[in-house]
Every structure is written in structure tokens, then in C-alpha cells.
Coordinates of C-alpha atoms and ligand atoms in Angstrom, one line a residue:
X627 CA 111.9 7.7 94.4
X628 CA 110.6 11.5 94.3
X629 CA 110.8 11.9 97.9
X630 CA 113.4 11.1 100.4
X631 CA 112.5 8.4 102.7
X632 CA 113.0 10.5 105.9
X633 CA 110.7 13.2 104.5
X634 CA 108.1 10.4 103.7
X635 CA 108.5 9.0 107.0
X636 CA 107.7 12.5 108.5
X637 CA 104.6 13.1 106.6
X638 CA 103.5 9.3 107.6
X639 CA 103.8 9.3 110.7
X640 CA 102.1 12.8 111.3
X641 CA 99.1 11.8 109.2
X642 CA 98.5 8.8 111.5
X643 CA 99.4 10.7 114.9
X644 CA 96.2 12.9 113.8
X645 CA 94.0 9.5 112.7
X646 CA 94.8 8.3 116.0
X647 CA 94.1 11.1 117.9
X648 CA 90.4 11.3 115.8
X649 CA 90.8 14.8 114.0
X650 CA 89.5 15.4 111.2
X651 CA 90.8 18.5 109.9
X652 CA 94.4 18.6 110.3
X653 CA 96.9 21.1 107.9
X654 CA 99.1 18.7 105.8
X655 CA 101.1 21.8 104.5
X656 CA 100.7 25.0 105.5
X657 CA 101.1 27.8 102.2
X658 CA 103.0 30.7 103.2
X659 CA 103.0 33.8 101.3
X660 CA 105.7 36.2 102.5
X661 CA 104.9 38.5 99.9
X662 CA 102.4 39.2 96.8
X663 CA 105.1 41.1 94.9
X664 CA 106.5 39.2 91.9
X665 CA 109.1 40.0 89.3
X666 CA 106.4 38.9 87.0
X667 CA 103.1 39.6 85.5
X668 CA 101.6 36.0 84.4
X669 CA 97.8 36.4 83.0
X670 CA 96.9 33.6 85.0
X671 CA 97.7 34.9 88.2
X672 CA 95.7 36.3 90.7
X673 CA 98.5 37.6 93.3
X674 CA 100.0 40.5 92.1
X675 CA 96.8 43.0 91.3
X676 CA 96.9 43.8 94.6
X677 CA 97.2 47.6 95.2
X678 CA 100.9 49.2 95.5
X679 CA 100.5 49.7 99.2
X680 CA 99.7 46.0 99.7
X681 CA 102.4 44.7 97.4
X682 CA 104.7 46.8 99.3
X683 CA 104.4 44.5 102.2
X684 CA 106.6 41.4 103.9
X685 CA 105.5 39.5 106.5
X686 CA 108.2 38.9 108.8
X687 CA 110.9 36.5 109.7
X688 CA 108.9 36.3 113.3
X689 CA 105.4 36.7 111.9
X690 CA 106.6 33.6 109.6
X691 CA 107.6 31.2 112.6
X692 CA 104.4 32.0 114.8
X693 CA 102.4 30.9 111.9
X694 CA 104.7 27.9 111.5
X695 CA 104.1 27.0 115.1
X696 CA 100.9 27.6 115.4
X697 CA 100.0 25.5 112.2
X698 CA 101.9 22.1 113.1
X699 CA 102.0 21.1 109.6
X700 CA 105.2 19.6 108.6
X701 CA 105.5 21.0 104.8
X702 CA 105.6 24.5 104.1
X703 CA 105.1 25.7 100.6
X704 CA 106.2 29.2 99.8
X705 CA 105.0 30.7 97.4
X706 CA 103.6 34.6 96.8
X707 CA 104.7 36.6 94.6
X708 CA 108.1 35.6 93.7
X709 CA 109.9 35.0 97.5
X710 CA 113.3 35.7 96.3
X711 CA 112.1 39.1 96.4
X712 CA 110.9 38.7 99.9
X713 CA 114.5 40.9 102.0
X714 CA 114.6 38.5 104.2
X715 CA 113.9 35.0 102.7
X716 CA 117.1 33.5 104.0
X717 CA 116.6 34.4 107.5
X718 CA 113.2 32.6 107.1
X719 CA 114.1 29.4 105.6
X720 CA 116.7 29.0 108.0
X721 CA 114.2 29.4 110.9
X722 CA 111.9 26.8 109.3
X723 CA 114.8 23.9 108.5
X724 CA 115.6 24.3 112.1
X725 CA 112.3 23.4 112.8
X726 CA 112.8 20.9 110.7
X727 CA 110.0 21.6 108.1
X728 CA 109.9 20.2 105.2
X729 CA 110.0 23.7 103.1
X730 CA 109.0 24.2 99.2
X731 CA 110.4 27.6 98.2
X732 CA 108.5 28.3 94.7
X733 CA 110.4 30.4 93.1
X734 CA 109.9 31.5 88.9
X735 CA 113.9 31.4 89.3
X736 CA 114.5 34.6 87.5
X737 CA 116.1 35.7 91.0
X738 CA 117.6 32.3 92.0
X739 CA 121.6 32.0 90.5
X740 CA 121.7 35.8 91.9
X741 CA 120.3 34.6 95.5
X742 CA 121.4 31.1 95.5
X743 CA 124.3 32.0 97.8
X744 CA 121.7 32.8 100.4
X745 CA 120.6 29.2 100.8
X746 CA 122.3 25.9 101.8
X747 CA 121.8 23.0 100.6
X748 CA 119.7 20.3 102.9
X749 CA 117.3 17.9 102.7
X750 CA 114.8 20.3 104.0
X751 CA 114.7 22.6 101.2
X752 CA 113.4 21.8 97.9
X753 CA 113.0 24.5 95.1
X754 CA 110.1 24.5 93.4
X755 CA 110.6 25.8 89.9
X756 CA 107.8 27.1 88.2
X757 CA 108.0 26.1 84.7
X758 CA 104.7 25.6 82.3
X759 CA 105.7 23.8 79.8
X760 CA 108.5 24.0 76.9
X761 CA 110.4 26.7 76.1
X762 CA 107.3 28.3 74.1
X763 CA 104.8 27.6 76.4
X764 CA 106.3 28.6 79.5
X765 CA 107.5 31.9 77.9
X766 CA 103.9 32.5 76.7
X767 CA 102.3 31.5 80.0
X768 CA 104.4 33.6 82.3
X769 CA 104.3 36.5 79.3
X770 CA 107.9 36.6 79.6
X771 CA 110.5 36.0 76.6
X772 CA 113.3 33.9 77.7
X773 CA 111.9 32.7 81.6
X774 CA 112.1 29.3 80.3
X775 CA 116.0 29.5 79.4
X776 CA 116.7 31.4 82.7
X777 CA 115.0 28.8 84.8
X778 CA 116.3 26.3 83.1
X779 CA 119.7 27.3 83.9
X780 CA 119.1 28.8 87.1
X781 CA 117.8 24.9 87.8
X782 CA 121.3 23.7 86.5
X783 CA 123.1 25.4 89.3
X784 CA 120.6 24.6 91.8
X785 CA 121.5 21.1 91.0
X786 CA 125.1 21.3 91.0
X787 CA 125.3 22.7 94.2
X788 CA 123.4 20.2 95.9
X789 CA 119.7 21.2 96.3
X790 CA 116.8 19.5 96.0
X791 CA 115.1 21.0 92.8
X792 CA 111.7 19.7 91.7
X793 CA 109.4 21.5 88.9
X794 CA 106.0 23.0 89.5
X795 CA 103.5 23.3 86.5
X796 CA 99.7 25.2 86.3
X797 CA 97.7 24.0 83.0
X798 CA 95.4 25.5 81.3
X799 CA 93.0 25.1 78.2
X800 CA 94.6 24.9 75.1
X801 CA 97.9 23.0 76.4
X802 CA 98.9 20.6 74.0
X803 CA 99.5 17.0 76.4
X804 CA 102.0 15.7 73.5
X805 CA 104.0 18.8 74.9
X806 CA 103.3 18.4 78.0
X807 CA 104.8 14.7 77.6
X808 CA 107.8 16.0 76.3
X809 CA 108.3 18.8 78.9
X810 CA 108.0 15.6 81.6
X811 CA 110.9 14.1 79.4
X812 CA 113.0 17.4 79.6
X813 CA 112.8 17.7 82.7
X814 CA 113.7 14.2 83.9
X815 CA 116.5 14.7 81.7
X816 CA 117.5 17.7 83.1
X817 CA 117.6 16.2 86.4
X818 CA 115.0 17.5 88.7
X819 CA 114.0 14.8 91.6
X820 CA 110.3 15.4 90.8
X821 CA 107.6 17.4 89.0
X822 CA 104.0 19.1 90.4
X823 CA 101.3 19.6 88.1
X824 CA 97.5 21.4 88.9
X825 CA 94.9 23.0 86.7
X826 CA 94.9 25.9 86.9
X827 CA 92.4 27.9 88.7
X828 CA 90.1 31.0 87.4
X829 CA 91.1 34.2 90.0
X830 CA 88.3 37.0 89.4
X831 CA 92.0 38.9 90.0
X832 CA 93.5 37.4 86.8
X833 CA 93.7 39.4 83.7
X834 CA 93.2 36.2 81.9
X835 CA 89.7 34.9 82.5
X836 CA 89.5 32.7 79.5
X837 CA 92.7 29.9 79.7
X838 CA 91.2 28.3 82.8
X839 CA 89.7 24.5 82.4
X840 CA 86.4 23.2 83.5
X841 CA 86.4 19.9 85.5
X842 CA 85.7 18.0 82.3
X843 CA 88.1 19.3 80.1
X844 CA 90.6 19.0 83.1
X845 CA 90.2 15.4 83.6
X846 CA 90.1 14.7 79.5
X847 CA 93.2 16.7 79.3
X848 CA 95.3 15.1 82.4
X849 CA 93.9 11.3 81.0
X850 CA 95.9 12.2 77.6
X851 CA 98.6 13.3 79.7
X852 CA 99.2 10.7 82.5
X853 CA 98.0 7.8 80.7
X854 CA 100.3 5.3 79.4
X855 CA 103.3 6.5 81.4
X856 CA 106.9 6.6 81.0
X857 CA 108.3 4.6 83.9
X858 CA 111.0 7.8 84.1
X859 CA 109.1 10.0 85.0
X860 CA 108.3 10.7 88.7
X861 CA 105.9 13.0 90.2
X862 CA 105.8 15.1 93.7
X863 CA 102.7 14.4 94.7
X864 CA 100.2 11.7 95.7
X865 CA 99.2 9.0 92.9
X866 CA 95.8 9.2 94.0
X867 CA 95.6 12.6 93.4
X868 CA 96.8 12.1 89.9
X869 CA 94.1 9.7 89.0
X870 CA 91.8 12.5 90.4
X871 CA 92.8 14.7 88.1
X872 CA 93.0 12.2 85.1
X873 CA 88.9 11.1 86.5
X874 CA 90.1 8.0 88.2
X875 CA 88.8 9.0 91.7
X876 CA 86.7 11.7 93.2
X877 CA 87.4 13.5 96.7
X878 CA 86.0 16.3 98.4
X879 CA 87.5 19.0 98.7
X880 CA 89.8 19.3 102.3
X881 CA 90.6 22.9 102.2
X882 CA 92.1 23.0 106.1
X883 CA 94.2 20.3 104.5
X884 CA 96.7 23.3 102.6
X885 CA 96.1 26.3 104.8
X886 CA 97.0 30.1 103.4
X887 CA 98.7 32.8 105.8
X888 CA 99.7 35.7 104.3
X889 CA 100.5 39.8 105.0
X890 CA 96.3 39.9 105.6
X891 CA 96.4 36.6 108.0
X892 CA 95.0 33.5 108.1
X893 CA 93.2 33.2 104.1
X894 CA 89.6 31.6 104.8
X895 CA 88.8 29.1 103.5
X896 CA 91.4 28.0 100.9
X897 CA 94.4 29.5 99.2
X898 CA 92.1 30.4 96.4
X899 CA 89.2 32.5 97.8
X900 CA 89.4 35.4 99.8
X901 CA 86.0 35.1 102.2
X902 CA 87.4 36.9 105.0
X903 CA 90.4 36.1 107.3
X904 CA 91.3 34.9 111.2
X905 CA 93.9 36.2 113.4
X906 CA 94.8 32.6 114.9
X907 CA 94.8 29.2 112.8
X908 CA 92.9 27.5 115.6
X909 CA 90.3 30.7 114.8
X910 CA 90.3 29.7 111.1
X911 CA 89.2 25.9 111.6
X912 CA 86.8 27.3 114.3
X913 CA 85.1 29.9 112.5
X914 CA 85.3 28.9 109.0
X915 CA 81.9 27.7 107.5
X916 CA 83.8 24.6 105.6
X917 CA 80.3 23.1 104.6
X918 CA 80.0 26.2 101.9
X919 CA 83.3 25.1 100.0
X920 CA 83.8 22.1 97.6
X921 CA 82.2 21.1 94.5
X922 CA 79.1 19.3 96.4
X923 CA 78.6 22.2 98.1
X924 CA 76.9 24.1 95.0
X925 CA 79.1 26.8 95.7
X926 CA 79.5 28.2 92.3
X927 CA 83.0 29.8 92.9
X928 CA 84.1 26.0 94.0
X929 CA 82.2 24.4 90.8
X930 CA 85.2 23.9 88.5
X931 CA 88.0 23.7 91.1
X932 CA 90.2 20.9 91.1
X933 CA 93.4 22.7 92.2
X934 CA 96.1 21.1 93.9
X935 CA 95.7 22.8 97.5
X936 CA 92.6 21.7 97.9
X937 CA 92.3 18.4 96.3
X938 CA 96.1 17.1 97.1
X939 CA 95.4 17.1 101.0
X940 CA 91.8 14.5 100.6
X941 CA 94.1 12.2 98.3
X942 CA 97.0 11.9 100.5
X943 CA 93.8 11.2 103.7
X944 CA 92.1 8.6 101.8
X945 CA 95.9 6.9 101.2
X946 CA 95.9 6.5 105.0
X947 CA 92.0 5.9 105.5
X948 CA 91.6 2.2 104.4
X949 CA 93.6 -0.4 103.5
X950 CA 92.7 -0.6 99.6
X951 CA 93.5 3.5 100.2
X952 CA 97.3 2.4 100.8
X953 CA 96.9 -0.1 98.5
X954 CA 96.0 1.9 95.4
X955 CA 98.7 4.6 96.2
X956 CA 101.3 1.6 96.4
X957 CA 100.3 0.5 92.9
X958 CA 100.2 4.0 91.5
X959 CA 103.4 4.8 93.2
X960 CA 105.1 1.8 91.7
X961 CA 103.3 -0.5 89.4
X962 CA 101.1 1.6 87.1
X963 CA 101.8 2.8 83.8
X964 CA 98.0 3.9 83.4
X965 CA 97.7 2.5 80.0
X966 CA 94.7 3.6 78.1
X967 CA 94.5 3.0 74.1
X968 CA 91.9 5.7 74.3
X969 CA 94.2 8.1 76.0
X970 CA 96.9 7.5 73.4
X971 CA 94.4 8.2 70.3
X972 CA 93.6 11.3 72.2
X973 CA 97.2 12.6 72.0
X974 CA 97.0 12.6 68.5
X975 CA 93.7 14.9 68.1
X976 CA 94.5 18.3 66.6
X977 CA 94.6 20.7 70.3
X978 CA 92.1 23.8 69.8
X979 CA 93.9 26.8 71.3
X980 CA 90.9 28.9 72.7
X981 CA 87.8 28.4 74.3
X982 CA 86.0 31.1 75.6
X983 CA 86.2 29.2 78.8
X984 CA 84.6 28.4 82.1
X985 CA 84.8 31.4 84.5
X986 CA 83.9 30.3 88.0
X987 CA 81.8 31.6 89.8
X988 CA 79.8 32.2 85.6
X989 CA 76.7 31.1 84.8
X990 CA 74.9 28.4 84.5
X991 CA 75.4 27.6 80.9
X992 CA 79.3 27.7 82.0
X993 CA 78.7 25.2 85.4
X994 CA 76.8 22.6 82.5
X995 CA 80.7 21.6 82.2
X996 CA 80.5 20.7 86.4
X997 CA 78.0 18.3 85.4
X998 CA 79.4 16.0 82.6
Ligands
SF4_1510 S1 87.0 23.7 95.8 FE1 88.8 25.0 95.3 S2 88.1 27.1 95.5 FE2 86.6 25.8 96.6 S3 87.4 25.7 98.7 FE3 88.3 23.9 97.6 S4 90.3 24.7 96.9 FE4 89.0 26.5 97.5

């Protein structure tokens, strides 16, 4: 099981206190960046091109907890920048597993056998390793020789002392799903309770603007991945959410779903765009214009997106919308393997490296992907 019961439980029994109270925008886990500074500088990445002035700044242990409150949701991812870096991440992860949050502190781990002593182990606290691939790919994706061997490690000790340790993973073009496989493998191996996967998403900040996938190639690349599964392998996230990325299902986008406050506030709409931002969560549902975000919205900068925080949220809704809903994410959860001949011959096709590739928000020769 990927998740512990009483964290499962949690999540449950919030989603259906909001169905039965009729709201229809409710934060499933709130995204909390402390910090945009990072101990890294991944092409893909859209966080650290801020200027110095910006990067210099932390939101506070305090500023952390109102947000907390305010928001309700009971996850809390952390990501940023790299929060290890953050001065005072202890005191804030302390706050938030006394309120009982069920936190996600994603960390590249570069920083984490140095601050491990920071941290105790509990049920509450999960790292959240980013790690792209195998050794190679990971090094190359982060542009850093050696990240995957200090991770690795660094998720070693994690382990042995006791803490909940699952893998987070961004794809993008050119990633060969036979690797990708056997990264799933390593992994499991290794120990980690679960793994995280998403496409990964074109930021006009990135210096990279031609790795990111369009929604075809996405789906065609997570089929050849998730198909035919090996029964070992577990996953921290919804099922349903898989077979969206693998073409199964579709969902709107639910960007209220995975909420972003950071040193500028409360991120409208998603933790992807920048349109603006509200002093108050309750001012972010109010004032956002949600019906200009999504895929079916024709917003071109939403045209290829199928990220995790905004796609994650409608899965884990339409689990708890209808009966066949629970159904299908018992059967995913526990039954299917996902096989798919088709899948399998499609692991064996030679992987082309480079596309000059979809840049959201391109043109329309670029959105002609959108549409297959
Ligand atoms: S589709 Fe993607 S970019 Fe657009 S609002 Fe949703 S999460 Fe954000």
C-alpha cells in the first residue's frame, strides 16, 4: 500500500465533508513555496530565474501556518526552490505535523544527510525525492554530475532512520519509457514507499523551452510506460490520474484543487501561471476567473498542460463523484496491470532524443498537437 491507512482515511473523509457540504472548489493540497532559491539550476525549471532580490527571500515560519489555516487542505506539498535551504524549514514542518498535515517536503536531496537531523521521523512527513530517471538521466535533467548518487544515498539514510521517503519524477520529450521502467524497478528496490510522476510543463522562465511534451506525445509516452505493469511497483498518486496521463480518461482541469502560496502570495490560478496574486485564499477562489484556465478553455498557455497540480485534484473528485468513479480507482489501485500488446511493441521503438517541441502558449502549428 503506498499510503498509510490513517493518511488515506484523512484525505477521505475531507473530500466527502466538502461533497456533503455542496462545494465545489475545495484545495486538496495546498503547494507551499518557502523559498525560490535552489542549490540547483535544472533547464526545466521555471523557479529560480527570479531576480537576486526575490530569490533572497523566505516566507516565514508564521506566514507559513496562516496560509496553512486559512487553506484547510490536509496535504501540504513543499516544494520551491530547494526547502532545505529555507533557515527555518524545521521550525515549519514542526508547526504543520502538529496540525497534523499531511506534509510532502520535495527536496533534490543534495542538502538532506547534512539537515536530516533537523527532522523527525513521523507519519506526517514524507520526503519527496526528486529523481528523473537513472543515474544518466537524472544527472542530465537536473544538469548536475553526480545528483543521482547523492540522492540516492541521501534516500538510504532517510530510510534507515525511519522516514517516509517516496520519489518524485517530471518527464520530458525524449525520455526513453524502457528506462523509465527500470528506474520504477530501482527504486522499489531501493525501498521508497511510493513514486510521483508528471509531464513536465513548459515555464516561459525555463531556459529549456524545447524538452517539454505536448498532450499527445505525453499520453503515447506514459501508455509505453504504465502499460503492462509490474505488480511491485506502487505509485503516490491517484490511479485515475495515471490512466489520464496514459489517455485512459479525460478531466478538466481543477486548479483550486492544488493551490500555490508563495513569498508573492496567493499564485492565481495554478502553480504554473503567474496571472496576478490575492492576499487571502478565500480572495483567490473569489476573484480568480477559473473559466479562462483548462484545456477547454482555449487558453493557449493551458493547451498542452497535463501537470500533476492541476490534473491530480479532478482525478482524485471524480473517485468520490460516482460509484463506477470508486469503482475504477479500486480496480486501478488493486487489480490492473494495464496490459496493452501495443504498449509493449511501443517500448521497443528506437526513442528520438529531440523535438523541437511544443512551447505553450506557441503557435498554432504547435497547438495542432492539442488536437490529436
Ligand atoms: S491547465 Fe495547467 S497551466 Fe492551465 S490552469 Fe490548469 S494547471 Fe495551470
Amino acid at each position: 500500500m503506498p499510503v498509510p491507512v490513517s493518511q488515506m482515511w484523512t484525505v477521505s473523509t475531507y473530500v466527502l465533508r466538502q461533497k456533503l457540504a455542496g462545494r465545489k472548489q475545495y484545495p486538496l493540497v495546498l503547494m507551499l513555496e518557502p523559498l525560490f532559491r535552489c542549490n540547483l539550476a535544472c533547464a526545466g525549471c521555471g523557479k529560480i530565474q527570479y531576480p537576486a532580490h526575490i530569490l533572497k527571500k523566505d516566507l516565514s515560519p508564521e506566514e507559513c501556518f496562516r496560509a496553512v489555516d486559512e487553506c484547510g487542505a490536509p496535504m501540504v506539498s513543499i516544494p520551491g526552490g530547494e526547502p532545505l535551504m529555507h533557515p527555518q524549514i524545521g521550525e515549519i514542518v514542526e508547526g504543520l505535523v502538529a496540525r497534523k498535515k499531511y506534509i510532502y517536503l520535495c527536496t533534490n536531496a543534495l542538502l538532506l544527510k547534512e539537515k536530516i537531523g533537523l527532522f523527525k521521523p513521523s507519519k506526517y512527513l514524507t520526503f519527496s525525492v526528486h529523481l528523473d530517471g537513472q543515474r544518466e538521466e537524472h544527472d542530465l535533467a537536473v544538469c548536475r554530475e553526480g545528483g543521482y548518487d547523492i540522492a540516492v544515498d541521501a534516500v538510504r539514510e532517510a530510510l534507515r532512520r525511519g522516514f517516509r521517503v517516496t520519489t518524485n519524477t517530471t518527464l520530458f520529450d525524449g525520455a526513453n519509457p524502457k528506462s523509465v521502467r527500470a528506474f520504477f524497478d530501482e527504486m522499489m528496490e531501493l525501498g521508497v514507499e511510493g513514486m510521483m510522476l508528471s509531464p513536465g510543463y513548459s515555464y516561459d522562465k525555463a531556459p529549456d523551452q524545447k524538452h517539454f511534451l505536448g498532450r499527445a506525445r505525453t499520453r503515447r509516452m506514459f501508455r509505453a510506460i504504465l502499460s503492462n505493469r509490474k505488480k511491485e511497483w506502487q505509485f503516490n498518486l491517484s490511479p485515475l490520474f495515471l490512466e489520464f496521463l496514459m489517455g485512459k480518461k479525460t478531466y478538466p482541469c481543477t486548479p483550486w484543487g492544488m493551490p500555490t502560496y508563495n513569498v508573492f502570495g496567493w499564485q492565481k490560478p495554478c502553480y504554473l501561471l503567474q496571472d496576478g496574486y490575492a492576499e487571502t485564499f478565500a480572495e483567490l477562489l473569489a476573484t480568480t476567473e477559473w473559466s479562462k484556465y483548462g484545456t477547454e478553455s482555449g487558453n493557449p498557455a493551458c493547451a498542452n498542460c497535463m501537470v500533476h497540480s492541476g490534473y491530480e485534484a479532478s482525478a482524485v473528485h471524480a473517485t468520490f463523484n460516482s460509484l463506477g468513479g470508486f469503482l475504477a480507482t479500486v480496480k486501478g489501485t488493486l487489480l490492473s496491470r494495464y496490459r496493452d500488446d501495443e504498449a509493449l511493441r511501443m517500448l521497443e521503438e528506437p526513442v528520438v532524443a529531440v523535438h523541437p517541441l511544443v512551447q505553450i502558449a506557441a503557435t498554432s502549428e504547435t497547438l495542432q498537437e492539442t488536437r490529436v
